[in-house]
Short mmCIF file of C-alpha atoms and ligand atoms in Angstrom, two decimals:
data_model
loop_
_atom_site.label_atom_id
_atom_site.label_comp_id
_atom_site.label_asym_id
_atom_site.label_seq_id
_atom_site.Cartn_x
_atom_site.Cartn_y
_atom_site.Cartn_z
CA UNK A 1 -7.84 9.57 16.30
CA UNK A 2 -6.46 7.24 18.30
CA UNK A 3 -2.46 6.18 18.05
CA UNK A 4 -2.45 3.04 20.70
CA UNK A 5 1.21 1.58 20.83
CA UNK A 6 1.50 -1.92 22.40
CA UNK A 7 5.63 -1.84 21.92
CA UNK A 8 5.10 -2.17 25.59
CA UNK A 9 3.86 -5.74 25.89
CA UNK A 10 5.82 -7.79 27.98
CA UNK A 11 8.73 -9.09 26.28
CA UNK A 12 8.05 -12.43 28.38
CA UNK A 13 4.96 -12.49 26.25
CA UNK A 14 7.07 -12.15 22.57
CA UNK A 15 7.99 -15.55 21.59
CA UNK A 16 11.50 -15.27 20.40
CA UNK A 17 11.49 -14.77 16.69
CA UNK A 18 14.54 -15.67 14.82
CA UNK A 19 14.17 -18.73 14.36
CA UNK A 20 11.07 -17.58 12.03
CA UNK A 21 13.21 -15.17 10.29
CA UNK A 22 15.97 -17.42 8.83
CA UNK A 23 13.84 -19.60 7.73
CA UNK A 24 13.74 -20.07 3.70
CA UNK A 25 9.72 -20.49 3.98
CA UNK A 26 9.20 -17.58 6.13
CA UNK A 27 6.49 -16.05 4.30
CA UNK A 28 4.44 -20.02 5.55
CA UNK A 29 5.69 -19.20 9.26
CA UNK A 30 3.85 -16.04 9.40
CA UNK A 31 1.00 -17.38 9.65
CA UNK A 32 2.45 -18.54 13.03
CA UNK A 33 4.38 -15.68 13.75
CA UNK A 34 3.83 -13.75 17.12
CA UNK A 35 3.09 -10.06 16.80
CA UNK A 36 6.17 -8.61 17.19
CA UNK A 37 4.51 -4.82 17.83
CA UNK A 38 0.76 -3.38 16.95
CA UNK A 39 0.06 -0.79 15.83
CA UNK A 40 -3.59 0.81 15.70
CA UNK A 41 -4.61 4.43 14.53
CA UNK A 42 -8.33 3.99 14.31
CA UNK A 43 -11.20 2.98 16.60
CA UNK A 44 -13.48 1.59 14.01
CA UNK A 45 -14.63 -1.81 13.57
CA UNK A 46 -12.03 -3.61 11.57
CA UNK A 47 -13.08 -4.89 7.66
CA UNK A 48 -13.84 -8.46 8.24
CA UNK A 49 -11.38 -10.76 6.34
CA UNK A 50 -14.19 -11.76 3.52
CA UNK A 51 -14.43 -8.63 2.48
CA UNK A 52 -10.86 -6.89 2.05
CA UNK A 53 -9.96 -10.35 -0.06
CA UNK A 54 -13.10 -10.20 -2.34
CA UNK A 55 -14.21 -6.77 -3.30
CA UNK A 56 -10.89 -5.05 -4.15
CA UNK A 57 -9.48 -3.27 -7.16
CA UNK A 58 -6.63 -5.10 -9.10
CA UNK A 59 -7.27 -3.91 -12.39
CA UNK A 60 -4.15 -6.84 -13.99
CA UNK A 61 -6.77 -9.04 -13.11
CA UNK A 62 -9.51 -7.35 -14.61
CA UNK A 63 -11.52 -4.15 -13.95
CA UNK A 64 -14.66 -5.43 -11.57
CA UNK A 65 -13.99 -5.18 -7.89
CA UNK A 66 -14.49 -9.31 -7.70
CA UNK A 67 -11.95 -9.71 -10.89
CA UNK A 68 -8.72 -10.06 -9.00
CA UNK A 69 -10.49 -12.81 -5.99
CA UNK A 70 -11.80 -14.51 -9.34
CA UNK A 71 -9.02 -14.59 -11.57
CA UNK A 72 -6.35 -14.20 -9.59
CA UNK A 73 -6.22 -17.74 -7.54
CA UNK A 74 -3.48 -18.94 -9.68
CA UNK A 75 -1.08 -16.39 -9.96
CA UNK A 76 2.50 -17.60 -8.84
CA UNK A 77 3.48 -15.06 -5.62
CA UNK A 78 6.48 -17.07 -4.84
CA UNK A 79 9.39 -17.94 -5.35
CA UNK A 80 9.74 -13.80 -5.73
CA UNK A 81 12.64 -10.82 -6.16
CA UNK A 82 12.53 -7.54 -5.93
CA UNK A 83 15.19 -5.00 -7.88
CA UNK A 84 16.15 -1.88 -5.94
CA UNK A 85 17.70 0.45 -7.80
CA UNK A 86 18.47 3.90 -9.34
CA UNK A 87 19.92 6.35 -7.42
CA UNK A 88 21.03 4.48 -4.58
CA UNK A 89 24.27 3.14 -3.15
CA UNK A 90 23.36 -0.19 -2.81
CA UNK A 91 21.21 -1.38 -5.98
CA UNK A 92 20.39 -4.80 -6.44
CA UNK A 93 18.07 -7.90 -6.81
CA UNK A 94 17.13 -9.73 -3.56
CA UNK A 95 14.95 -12.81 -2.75
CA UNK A 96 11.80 -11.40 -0.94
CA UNK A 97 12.68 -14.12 2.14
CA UNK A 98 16.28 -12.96 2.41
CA UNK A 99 14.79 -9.25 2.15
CA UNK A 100 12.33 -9.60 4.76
CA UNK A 101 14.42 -11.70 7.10
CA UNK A 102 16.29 -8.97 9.07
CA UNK A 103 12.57 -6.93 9.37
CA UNK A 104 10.71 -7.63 12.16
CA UNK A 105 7.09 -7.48 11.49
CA UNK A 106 4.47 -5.23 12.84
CA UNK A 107 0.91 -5.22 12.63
CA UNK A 108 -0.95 -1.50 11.44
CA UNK A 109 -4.77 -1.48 12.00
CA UNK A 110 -4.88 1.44 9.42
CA UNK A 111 -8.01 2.99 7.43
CA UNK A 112 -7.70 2.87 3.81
CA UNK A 113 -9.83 4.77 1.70
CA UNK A 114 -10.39 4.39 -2.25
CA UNK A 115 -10.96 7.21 -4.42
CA UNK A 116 -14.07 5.89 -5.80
CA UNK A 117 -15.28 6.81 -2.14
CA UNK A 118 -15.35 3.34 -0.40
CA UNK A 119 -13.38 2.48 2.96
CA UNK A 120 -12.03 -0.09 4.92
CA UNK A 121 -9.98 -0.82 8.51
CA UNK A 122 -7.02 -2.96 7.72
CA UNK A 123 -5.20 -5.07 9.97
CA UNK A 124 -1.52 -5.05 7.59
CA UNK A 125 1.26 -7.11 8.66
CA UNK A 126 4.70 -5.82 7.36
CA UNK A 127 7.41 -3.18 8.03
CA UNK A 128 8.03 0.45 7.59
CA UNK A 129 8.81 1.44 4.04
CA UNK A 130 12.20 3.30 5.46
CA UNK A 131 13.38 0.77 6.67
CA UNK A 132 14.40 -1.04 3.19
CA UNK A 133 15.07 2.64 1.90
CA UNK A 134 17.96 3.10 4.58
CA UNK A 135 19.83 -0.06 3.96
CA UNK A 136 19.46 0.99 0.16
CA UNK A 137 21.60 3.70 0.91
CA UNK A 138 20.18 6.12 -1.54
CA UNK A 139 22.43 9.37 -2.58
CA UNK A 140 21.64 12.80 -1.49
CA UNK A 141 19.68 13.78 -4.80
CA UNK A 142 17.37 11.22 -4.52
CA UNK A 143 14.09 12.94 -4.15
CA UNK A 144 11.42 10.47 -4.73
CA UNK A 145 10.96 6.90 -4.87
CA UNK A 146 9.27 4.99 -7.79
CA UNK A 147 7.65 1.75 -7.73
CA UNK A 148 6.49 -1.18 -10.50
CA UNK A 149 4.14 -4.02 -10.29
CA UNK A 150 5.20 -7.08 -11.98
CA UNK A 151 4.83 -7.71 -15.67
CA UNK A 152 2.95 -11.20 -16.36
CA UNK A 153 0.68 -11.09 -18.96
CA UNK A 154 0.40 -14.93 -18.72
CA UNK A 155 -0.74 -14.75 -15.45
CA UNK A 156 -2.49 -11.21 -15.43
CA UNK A 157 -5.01 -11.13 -17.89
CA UNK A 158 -5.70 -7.70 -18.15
CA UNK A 159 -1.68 -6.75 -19.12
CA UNK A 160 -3.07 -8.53 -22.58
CA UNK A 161 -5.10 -5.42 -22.97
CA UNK A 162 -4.61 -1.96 -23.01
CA UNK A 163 -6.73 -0.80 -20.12
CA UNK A 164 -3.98 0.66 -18.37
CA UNK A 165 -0.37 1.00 -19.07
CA UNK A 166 1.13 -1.88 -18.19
CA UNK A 167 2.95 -2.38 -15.91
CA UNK A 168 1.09 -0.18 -12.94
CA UNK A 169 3.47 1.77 -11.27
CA UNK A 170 2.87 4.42 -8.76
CA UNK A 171 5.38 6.92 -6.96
CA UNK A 172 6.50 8.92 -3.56
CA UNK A 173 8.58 12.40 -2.81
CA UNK A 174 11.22 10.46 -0.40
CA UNK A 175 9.93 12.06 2.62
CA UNK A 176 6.25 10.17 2.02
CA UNK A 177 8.04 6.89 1.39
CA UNK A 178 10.51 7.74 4.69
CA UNK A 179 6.99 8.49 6.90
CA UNK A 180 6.65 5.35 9.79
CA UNK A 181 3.18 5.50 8.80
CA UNK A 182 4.36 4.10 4.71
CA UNK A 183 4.48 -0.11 5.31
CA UNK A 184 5.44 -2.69 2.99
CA UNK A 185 2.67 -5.39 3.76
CA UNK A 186 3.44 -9.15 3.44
CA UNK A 187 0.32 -10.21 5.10
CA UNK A 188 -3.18 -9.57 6.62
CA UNK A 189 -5.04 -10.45 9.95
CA UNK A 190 -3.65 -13.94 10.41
CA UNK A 191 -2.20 -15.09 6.83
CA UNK A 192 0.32 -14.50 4.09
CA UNK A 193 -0.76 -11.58 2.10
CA UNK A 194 -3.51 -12.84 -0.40
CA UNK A 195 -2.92 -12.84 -4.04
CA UNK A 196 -5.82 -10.21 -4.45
CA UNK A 197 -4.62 -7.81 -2.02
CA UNK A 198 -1.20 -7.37 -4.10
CA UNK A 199 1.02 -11.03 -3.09
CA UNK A 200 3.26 -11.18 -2.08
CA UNK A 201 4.37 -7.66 -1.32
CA UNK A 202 2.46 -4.33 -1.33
CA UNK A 203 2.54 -0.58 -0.41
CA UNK A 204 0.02 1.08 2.42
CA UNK A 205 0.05 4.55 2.37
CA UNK A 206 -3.02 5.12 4.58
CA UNK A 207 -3.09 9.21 4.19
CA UNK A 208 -3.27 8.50 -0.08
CA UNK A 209 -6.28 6.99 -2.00
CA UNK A 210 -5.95 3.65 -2.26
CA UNK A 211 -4.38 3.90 -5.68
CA UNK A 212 -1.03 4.82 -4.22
CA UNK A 213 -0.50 0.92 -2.97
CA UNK A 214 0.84 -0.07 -5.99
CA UNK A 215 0.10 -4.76 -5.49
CA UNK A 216 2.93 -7.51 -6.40
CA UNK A 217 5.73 -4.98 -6.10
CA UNK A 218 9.22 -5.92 -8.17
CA UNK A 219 11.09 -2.82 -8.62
CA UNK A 220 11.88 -0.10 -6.17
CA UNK A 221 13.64 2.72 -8.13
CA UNK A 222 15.23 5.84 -6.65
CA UNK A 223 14.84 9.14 -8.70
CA UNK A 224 15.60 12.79 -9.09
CA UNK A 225 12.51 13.39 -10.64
CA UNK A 226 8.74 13.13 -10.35
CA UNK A 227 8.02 9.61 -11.45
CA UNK A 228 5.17 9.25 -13.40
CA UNK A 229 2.04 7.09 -11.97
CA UNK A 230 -0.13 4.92 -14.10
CA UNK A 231 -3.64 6.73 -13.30
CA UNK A 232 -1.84 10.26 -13.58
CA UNK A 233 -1.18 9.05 -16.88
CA UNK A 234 -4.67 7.68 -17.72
CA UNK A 235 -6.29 10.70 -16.51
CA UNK A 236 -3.91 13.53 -15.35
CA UNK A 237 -6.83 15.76 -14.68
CA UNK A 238 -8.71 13.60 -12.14
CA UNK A 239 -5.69 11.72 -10.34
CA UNK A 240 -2.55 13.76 -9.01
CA UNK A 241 0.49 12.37 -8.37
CA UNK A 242 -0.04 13.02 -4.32
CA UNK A 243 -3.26 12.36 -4.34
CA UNK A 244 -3.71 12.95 -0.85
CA UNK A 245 -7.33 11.95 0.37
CA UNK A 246 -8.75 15.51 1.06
CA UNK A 247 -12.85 15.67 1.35
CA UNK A 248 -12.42 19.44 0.47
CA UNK A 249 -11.29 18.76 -3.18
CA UNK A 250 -13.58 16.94 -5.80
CA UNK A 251 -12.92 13.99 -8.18
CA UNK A 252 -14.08 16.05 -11.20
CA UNK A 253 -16.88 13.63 -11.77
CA UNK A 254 -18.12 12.95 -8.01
CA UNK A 255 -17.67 14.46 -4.39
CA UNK A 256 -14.76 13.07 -2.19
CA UNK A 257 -16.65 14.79 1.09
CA UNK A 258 -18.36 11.01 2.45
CA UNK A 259 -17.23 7.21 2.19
CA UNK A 260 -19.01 4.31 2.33
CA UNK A 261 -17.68 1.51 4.80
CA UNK A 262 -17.10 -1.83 2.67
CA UNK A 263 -18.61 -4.81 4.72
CA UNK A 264 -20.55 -2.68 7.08
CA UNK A 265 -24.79 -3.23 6.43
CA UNK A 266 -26.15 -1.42 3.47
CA UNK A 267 -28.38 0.24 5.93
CA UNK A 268 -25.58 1.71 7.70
CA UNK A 269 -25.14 6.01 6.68
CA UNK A 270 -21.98 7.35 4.38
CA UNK A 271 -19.76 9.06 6.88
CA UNK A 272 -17.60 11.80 6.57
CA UNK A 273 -13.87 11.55 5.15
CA UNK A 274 -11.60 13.14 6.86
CA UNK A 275 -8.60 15.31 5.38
CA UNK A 276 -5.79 13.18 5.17
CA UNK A 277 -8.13 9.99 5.68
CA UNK A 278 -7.66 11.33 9.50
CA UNK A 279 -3.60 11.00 9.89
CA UNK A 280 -3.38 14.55 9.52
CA UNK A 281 -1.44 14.92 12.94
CA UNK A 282 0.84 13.17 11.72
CA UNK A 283 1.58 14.02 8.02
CA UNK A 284 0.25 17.71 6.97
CA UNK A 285 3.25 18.96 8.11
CA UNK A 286 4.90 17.65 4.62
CA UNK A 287 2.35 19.46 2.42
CA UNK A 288 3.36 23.07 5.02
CA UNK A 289 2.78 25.62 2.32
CA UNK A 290 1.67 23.53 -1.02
CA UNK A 291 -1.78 24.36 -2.41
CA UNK A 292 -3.42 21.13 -1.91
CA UNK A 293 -5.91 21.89 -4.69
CA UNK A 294 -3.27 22.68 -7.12
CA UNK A 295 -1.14 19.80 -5.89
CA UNK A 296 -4.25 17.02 -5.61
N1 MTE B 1 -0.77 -3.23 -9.38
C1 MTE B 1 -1.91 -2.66 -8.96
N2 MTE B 1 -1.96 -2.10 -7.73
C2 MTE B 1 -3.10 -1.51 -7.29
C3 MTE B 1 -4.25 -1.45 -8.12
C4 MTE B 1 -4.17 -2.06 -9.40
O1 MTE B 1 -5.13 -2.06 -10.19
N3 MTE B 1 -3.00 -2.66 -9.78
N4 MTE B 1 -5.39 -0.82 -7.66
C5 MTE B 1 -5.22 0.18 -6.59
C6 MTE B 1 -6.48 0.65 -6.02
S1 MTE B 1 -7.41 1.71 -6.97
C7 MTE B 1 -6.88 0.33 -4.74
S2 MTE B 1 -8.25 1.02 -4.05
C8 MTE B 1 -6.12 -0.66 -3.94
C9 MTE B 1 -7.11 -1.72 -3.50
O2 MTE B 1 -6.48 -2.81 -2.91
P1 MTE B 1 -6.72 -3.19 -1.39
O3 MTE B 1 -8.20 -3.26 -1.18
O4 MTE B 1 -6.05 -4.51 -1.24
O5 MTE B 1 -6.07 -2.10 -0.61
O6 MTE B 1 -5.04 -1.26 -4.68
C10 MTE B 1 -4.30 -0.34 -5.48
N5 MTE B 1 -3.13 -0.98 -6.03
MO1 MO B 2 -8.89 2.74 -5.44
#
């Protein structure tokens, strides 16, 4: 794998960006925004745009992989808050601009891989996941972090049925969620993240299946215990609350050992997944001495 770090492009060439970053509409100056760093782990072909903001899953807007880029165009991403609280020494509610304004943006090329064994190369926008944790100042026995999607029934169609438990919410042990690989995303390639991708603020947790980046984020909650995870609760037996992408352990019902490349021709061969979707180097060293088939 390949970790390229372009922190070292000329600052000459970094358009100064405050000016961006105090601005009340700074989610609409992204789209102009310089990169401020990039960040890419992966030498495949990137997804093209089309793709990653059609075939998705988003099951609040329905349970087909085209629901969400269907039903989703209207759903109201802004003006947004997020609460951050629980075990922490600075809870509270914050605007999404005023929370993103002192973050400088990076850009992570990252693979993502689904558990129902498709795959795609992201270009995120956002910033890493510790950062927001440190300024939360959470307390010593805060061992994992928990996370909720919005609850909008109005607007989500799905949250008027019983599909899932509503609302979706997903968790991390606090040293996952304090990894520099874990982003917050706010946006893809060149624009404001799209409603079907999770507006206007989303986890990417490239090692996980892509079940772990819990869309439309309001509630960041800091806990002493295991949180529990809305497809751990819909089917404890086939999703684990790490669910680390591992080719060597089987969905009950179908092999995890090859992905299929969304957008890539139809002609084109499954390829292998790789343990930890390939960021291995970087991450095993949290599971050091946890049965990963026990732990899935
Ligand atoms: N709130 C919410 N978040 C969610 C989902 C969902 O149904 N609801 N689906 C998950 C699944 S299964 C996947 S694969 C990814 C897909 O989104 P992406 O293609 O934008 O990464 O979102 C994840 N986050
Ligand atoms: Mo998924």
């Amino acid at each position: 794998m390949l970790i390229k770090k372009s922190t070292d492009i000329a600052s000459s060439e970094i358009t100064p960006r405050p000016t961006y970053l105090r601005r009340r509409d700074f989610l609409a100056a992204l789209v102009t925004l310089p990169t401020v760093s990039r960040l890419v782990t992966t030498t495949d072909a990137l997804t093209p745009k089309a793709a990653i903001t059609s075939y998705t899953n988003f099951y609040e807007f329905g349970s087909d992989k085209g629901d969400a880029s269907r039903n989703g165009g209207a759903f109201k991403a802004s003006p947004w808050s997020v609460t951050v609280d629980g075990l922490c020494g600075k809870p509270g509610t914050y605007a999404l601009d005023d929370m993103l304004k002192p973050h400088p943006l990076e850009e992570r090329v990252y693979r993502m891989r689904c558990v129902e064994g498709w795959s795609m190369v992201i270009p995120w926008v956002g910033f890493p996941l510790n950062v927001l944790i440190k300024e939360a100042e959470p307390l010593g026995k805060a061992s994992f972090v928990a996370f909720e999607t919005i609850l909008a029934p109005d607007q989500m169609p799905n949250q008027k049925h019983q599909i899932l438990q509503w609302p979706y919410v997903e968790g991390l042990r606090m040293d996952e969620a304090m990894h520099p690989l874990t982003i917050l995303v706010v946006a893809l390639y060149d624009q404001i993240l799209p409603n079907v991708d999770g507006a206007p603020l989303r986890l990417a947790v490239p090692w996980k299946y892509g079940f772990k980046g819990i869309k439309s984020i309001v509630k960041v909650t800091f806990t002493d215990f295991m949180p529990p995870t809305t497809w751990n609760q819909m089917a404890p037996n086939e999703y684990g609350f790490y669910s680390n992408v591992n080719p060597h352990v089987d969905h009950p019902r179908w092999s995890q050992a090859t992905e299929r490349k969304i957008g890539a021709s139809i002609f084109s061969p499954k390829q292998p997944t790789l343990m930890f979707n390939g960021y291995g180097d970087q991450v095993a060293s949290l599971y050091t001495g946890m049965d990963l088939r026990k732990y899935y």
